[in-house]
Short mmCIF file of C-alpha atoms in Angstrom, two decimals:
data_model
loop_
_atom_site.label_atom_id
_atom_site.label_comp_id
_atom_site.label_asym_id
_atom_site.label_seq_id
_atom_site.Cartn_x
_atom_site.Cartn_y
_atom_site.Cartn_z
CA UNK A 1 84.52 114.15 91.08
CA UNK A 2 83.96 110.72 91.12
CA UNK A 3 83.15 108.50 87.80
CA UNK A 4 80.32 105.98 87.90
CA UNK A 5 80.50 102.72 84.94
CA UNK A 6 77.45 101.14 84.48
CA UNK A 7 77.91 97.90 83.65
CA UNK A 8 74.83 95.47 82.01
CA UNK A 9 75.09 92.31 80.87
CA UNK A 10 73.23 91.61 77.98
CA UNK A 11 71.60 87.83 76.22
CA UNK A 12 69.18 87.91 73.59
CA UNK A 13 67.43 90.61 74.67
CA UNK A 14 66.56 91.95 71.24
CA UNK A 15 63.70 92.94 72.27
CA UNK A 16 63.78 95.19 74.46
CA UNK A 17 66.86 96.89 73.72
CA UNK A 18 65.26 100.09 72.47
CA UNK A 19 64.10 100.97 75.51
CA UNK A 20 67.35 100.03 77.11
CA UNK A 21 69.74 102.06 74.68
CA UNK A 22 67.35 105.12 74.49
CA UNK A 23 67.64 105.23 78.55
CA UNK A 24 71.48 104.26 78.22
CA UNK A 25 72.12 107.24 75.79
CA UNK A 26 70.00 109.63 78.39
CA UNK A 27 72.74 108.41 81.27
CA UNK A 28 75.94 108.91 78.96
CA UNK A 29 77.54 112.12 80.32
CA UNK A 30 81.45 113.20 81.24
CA UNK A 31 81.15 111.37 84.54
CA UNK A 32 79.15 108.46 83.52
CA UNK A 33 79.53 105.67 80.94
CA UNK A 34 78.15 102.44 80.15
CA UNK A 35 79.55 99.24 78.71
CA UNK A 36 77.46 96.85 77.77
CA UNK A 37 78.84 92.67 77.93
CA UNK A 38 77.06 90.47 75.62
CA UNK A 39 77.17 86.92 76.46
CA UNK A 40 76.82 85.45 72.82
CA UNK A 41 73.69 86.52 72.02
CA UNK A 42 72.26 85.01 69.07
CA UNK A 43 69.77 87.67 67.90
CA UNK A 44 70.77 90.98 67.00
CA UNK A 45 71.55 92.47 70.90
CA UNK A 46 75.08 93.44 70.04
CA UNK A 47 74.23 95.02 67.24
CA UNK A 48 71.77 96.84 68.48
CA UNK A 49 74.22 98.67 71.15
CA UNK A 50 76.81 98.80 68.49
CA UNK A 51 74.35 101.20 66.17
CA UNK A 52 73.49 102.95 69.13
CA UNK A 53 77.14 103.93 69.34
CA UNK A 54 77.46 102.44 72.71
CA UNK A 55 80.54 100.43 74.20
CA UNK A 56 80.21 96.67 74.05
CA UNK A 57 82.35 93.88 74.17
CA UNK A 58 81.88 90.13 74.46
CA UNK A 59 82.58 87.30 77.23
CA UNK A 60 81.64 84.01 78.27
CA UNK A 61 77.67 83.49 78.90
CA UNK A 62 76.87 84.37 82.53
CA UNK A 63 76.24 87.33 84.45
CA UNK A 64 79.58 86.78 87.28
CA UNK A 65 81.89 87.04 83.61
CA UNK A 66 80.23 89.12 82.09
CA UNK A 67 79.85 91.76 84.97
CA UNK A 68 83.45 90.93 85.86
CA UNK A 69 84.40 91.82 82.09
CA UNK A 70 82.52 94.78 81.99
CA UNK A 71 84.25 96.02 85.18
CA UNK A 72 87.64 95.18 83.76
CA UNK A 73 87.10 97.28 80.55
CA UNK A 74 85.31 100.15 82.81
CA UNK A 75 86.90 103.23 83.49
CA UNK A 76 84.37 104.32 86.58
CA UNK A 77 85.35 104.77 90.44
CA UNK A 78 82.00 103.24 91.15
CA UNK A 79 80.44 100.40 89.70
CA UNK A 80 76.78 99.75 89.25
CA UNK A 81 75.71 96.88 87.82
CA UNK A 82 72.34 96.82 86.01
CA UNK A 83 70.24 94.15 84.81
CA UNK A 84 69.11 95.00 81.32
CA UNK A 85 65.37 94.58 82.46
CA UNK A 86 65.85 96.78 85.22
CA UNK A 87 65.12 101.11 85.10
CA UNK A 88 66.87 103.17 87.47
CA UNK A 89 65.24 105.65 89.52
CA UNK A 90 65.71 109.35 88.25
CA UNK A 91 67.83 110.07 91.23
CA UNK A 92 69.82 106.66 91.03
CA UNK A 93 73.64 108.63 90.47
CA UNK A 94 72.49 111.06 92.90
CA UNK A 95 71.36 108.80 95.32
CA UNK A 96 74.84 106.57 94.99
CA UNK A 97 76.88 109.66 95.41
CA UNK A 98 75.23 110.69 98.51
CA UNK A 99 75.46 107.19 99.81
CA UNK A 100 78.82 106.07 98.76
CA UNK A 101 80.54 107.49 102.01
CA UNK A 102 83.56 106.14 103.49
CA UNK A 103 83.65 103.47 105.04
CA UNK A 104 80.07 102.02 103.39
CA UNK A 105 81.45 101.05 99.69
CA UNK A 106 78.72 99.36 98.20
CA UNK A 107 74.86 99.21 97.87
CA UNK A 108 71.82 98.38 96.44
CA UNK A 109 68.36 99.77 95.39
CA UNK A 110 64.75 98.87 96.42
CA UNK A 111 63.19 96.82 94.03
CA UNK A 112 59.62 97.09 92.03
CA UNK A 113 58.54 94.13 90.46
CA UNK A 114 56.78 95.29 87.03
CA UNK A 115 53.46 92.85 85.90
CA UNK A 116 50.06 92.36 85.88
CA UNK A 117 50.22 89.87 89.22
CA UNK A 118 49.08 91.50 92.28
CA UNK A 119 51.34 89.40 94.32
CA UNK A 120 54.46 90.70 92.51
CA UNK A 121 54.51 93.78 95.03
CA UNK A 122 53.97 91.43 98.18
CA UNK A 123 57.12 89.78 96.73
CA UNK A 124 59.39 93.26 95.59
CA UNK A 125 58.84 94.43 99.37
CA UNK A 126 59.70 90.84 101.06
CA UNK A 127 63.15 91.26 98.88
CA UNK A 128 63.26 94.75 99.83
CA UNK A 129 63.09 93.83 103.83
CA UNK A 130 65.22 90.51 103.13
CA UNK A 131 67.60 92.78 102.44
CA UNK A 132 68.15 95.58 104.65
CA UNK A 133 67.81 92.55 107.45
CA UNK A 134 70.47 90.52 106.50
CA UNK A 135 72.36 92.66 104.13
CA UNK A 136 72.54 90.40 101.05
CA UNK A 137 71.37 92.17 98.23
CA UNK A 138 70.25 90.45 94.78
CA UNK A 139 71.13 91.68 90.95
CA UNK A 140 67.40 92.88 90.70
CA UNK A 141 67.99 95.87 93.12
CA UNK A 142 71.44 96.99 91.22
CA UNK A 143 74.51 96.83 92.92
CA UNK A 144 76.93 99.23 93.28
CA UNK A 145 80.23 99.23 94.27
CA UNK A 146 83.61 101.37 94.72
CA UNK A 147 86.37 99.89 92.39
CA UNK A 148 88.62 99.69 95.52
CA UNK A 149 85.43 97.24 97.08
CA UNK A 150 85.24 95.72 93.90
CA UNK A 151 88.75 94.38 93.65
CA UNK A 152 89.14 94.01 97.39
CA UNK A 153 86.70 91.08 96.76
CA UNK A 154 87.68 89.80 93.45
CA UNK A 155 84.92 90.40 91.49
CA UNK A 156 82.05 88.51 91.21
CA UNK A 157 82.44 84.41 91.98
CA UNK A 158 82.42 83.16 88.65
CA UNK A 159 79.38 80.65 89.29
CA UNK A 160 76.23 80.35 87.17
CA UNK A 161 74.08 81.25 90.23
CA UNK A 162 74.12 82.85 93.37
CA UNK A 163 76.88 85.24 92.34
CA UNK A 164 74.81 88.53 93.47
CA UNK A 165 74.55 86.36 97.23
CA UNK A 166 78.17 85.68 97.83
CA UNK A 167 79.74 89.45 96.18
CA UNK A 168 77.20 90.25 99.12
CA UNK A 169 78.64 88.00 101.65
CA UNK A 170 82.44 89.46 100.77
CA UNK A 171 81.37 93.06 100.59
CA UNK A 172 79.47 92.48 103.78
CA UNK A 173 83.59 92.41 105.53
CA UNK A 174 84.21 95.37 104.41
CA UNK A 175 81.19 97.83 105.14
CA UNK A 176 77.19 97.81 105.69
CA UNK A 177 75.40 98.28 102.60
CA UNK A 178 73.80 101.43 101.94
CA UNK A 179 70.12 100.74 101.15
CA UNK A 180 68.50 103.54 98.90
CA UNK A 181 64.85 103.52 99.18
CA UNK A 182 64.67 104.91 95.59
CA UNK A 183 63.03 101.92 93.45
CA UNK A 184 65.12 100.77 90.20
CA UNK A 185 61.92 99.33 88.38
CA UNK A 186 62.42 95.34 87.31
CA UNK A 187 60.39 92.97 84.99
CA UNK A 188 58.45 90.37 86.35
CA UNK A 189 58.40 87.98 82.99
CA UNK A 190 60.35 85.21 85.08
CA UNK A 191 57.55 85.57 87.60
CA UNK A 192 54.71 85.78 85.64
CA UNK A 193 55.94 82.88 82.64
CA UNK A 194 56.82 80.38 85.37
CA UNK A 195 53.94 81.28 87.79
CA UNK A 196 54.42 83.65 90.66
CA UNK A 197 54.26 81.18 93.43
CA UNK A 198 56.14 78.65 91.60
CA UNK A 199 59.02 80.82 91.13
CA UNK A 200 59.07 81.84 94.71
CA UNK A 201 59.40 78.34 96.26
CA UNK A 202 61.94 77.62 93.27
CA UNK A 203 64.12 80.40 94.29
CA UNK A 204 63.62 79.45 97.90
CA UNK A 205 64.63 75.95 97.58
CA UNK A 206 67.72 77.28 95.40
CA UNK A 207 69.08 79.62 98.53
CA UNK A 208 68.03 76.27 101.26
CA UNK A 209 70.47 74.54 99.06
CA UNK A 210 73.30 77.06 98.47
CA UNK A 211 73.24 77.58 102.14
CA UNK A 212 73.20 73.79 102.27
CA UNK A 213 76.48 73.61 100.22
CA UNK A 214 75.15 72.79 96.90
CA UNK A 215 77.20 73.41 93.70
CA UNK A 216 76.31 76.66 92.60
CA UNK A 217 76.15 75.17 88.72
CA UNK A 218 74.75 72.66 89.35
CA UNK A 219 72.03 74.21 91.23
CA UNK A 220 71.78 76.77 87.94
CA UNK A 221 70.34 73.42 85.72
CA UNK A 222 67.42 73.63 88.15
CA UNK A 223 66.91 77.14 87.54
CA UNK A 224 67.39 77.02 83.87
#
């Protein structure tokens, strides 16, 4: 039977860790376990998980270390890697189990956008059908990987930005992504505090100039 690590990277997200730990606990099981990477939070995240009795350790601030940390102390065959404002589906192991068949290695969800904007579900499907077109998947719809896949590709690129993009463009060589229709549920707080349009042509110009050839970090100061 295959294990599954679920691996979230965690900054100063106080508060709404509750939520997050009371659906971590709910996952914990023989098969499954979680590990939490805290990026140097300065609020009172890690110690949060830590009183929930919950594995966490710490790396340098950014998703690409922290995920690749997490995976390093993970004992899973799979990987999933879950943003700490993102809910999985009810079905999510299920779903990845049923999916994960040789040779496809690696995956993502369909995303919901969670908000009060109309236009955030205009903008969760155009992701969703961005995605199953080209293949590229983004952290917001919760990769998942084999370990073999994983390490095949090295990990995440450890850039501030755009990591989720080029995992996807490795992974890509070594099997189609399996696209589960399932929804993980996201926030939409970076859409709705920076303005929902606004956002979308930021993250637009972004990709037009990662594509372009633009530093990854450097492009992350724009996105700050």
């Amino acid at each position: 039977m295959q294990t599954v690590s679920i691996i979230v990277p965690v900054f100063n997200e106080s508060l709404c860790m509750p939520d997050v730990l009371a659906r971590a606990q709910a996952l914990v099981s023989p098969t499954v376990d979680i590990v939490f990477v805290d990026g140097g939070s300065t609020d009172n995240t890690l110690a949060l998980v830590k009183s929930a009795g919950l594995p966490a350790i710490t790396s340098p601030k950014g998703r690409a270390w922290q995920m690749n940390a997490g995976a390093a102390q993970a004992r899973g065959d799979v990987l999933l890697f879950l943003h700490a404002d993102t809910q999985l589906p009810e079905d999510a192991l299920r779903s990845i189990a049923a999916h994960l068949i040789h040779p496809v290695c690696w995956g993502r969800f369909d995303v919901r956008i969670a908000g009060r904007a109309r236009m955030l579900a205009v903008v969760a499907q155009m992701m969703n059908w961005r995605s199953r077109y080209s293949g590229i998947a983004t952290g917001d719809q919760a990769l998942f990987m084999t370990r073999d896949a994983f390490n095949t590709i090295g990990g995440f690129p450890e850039q501030a930005l755009m990591e989720d993009i080029e995992a996807s463009i490795q992974l890509k060589k070594l099997s189609r992504p399996a696209c589960i229709s399932s929804h993980v549920t996201t926030s939409g707080r970076r859409w709705e505090t920076r303005g929902v349009w606004a956002t979308i042509f930021l993250m637009w110009r972004l990709r037009w100039a990662y594509w372009c050839g633009q530093n990854a970090n450097e492009l992350a100061k724009r996105y700050a």
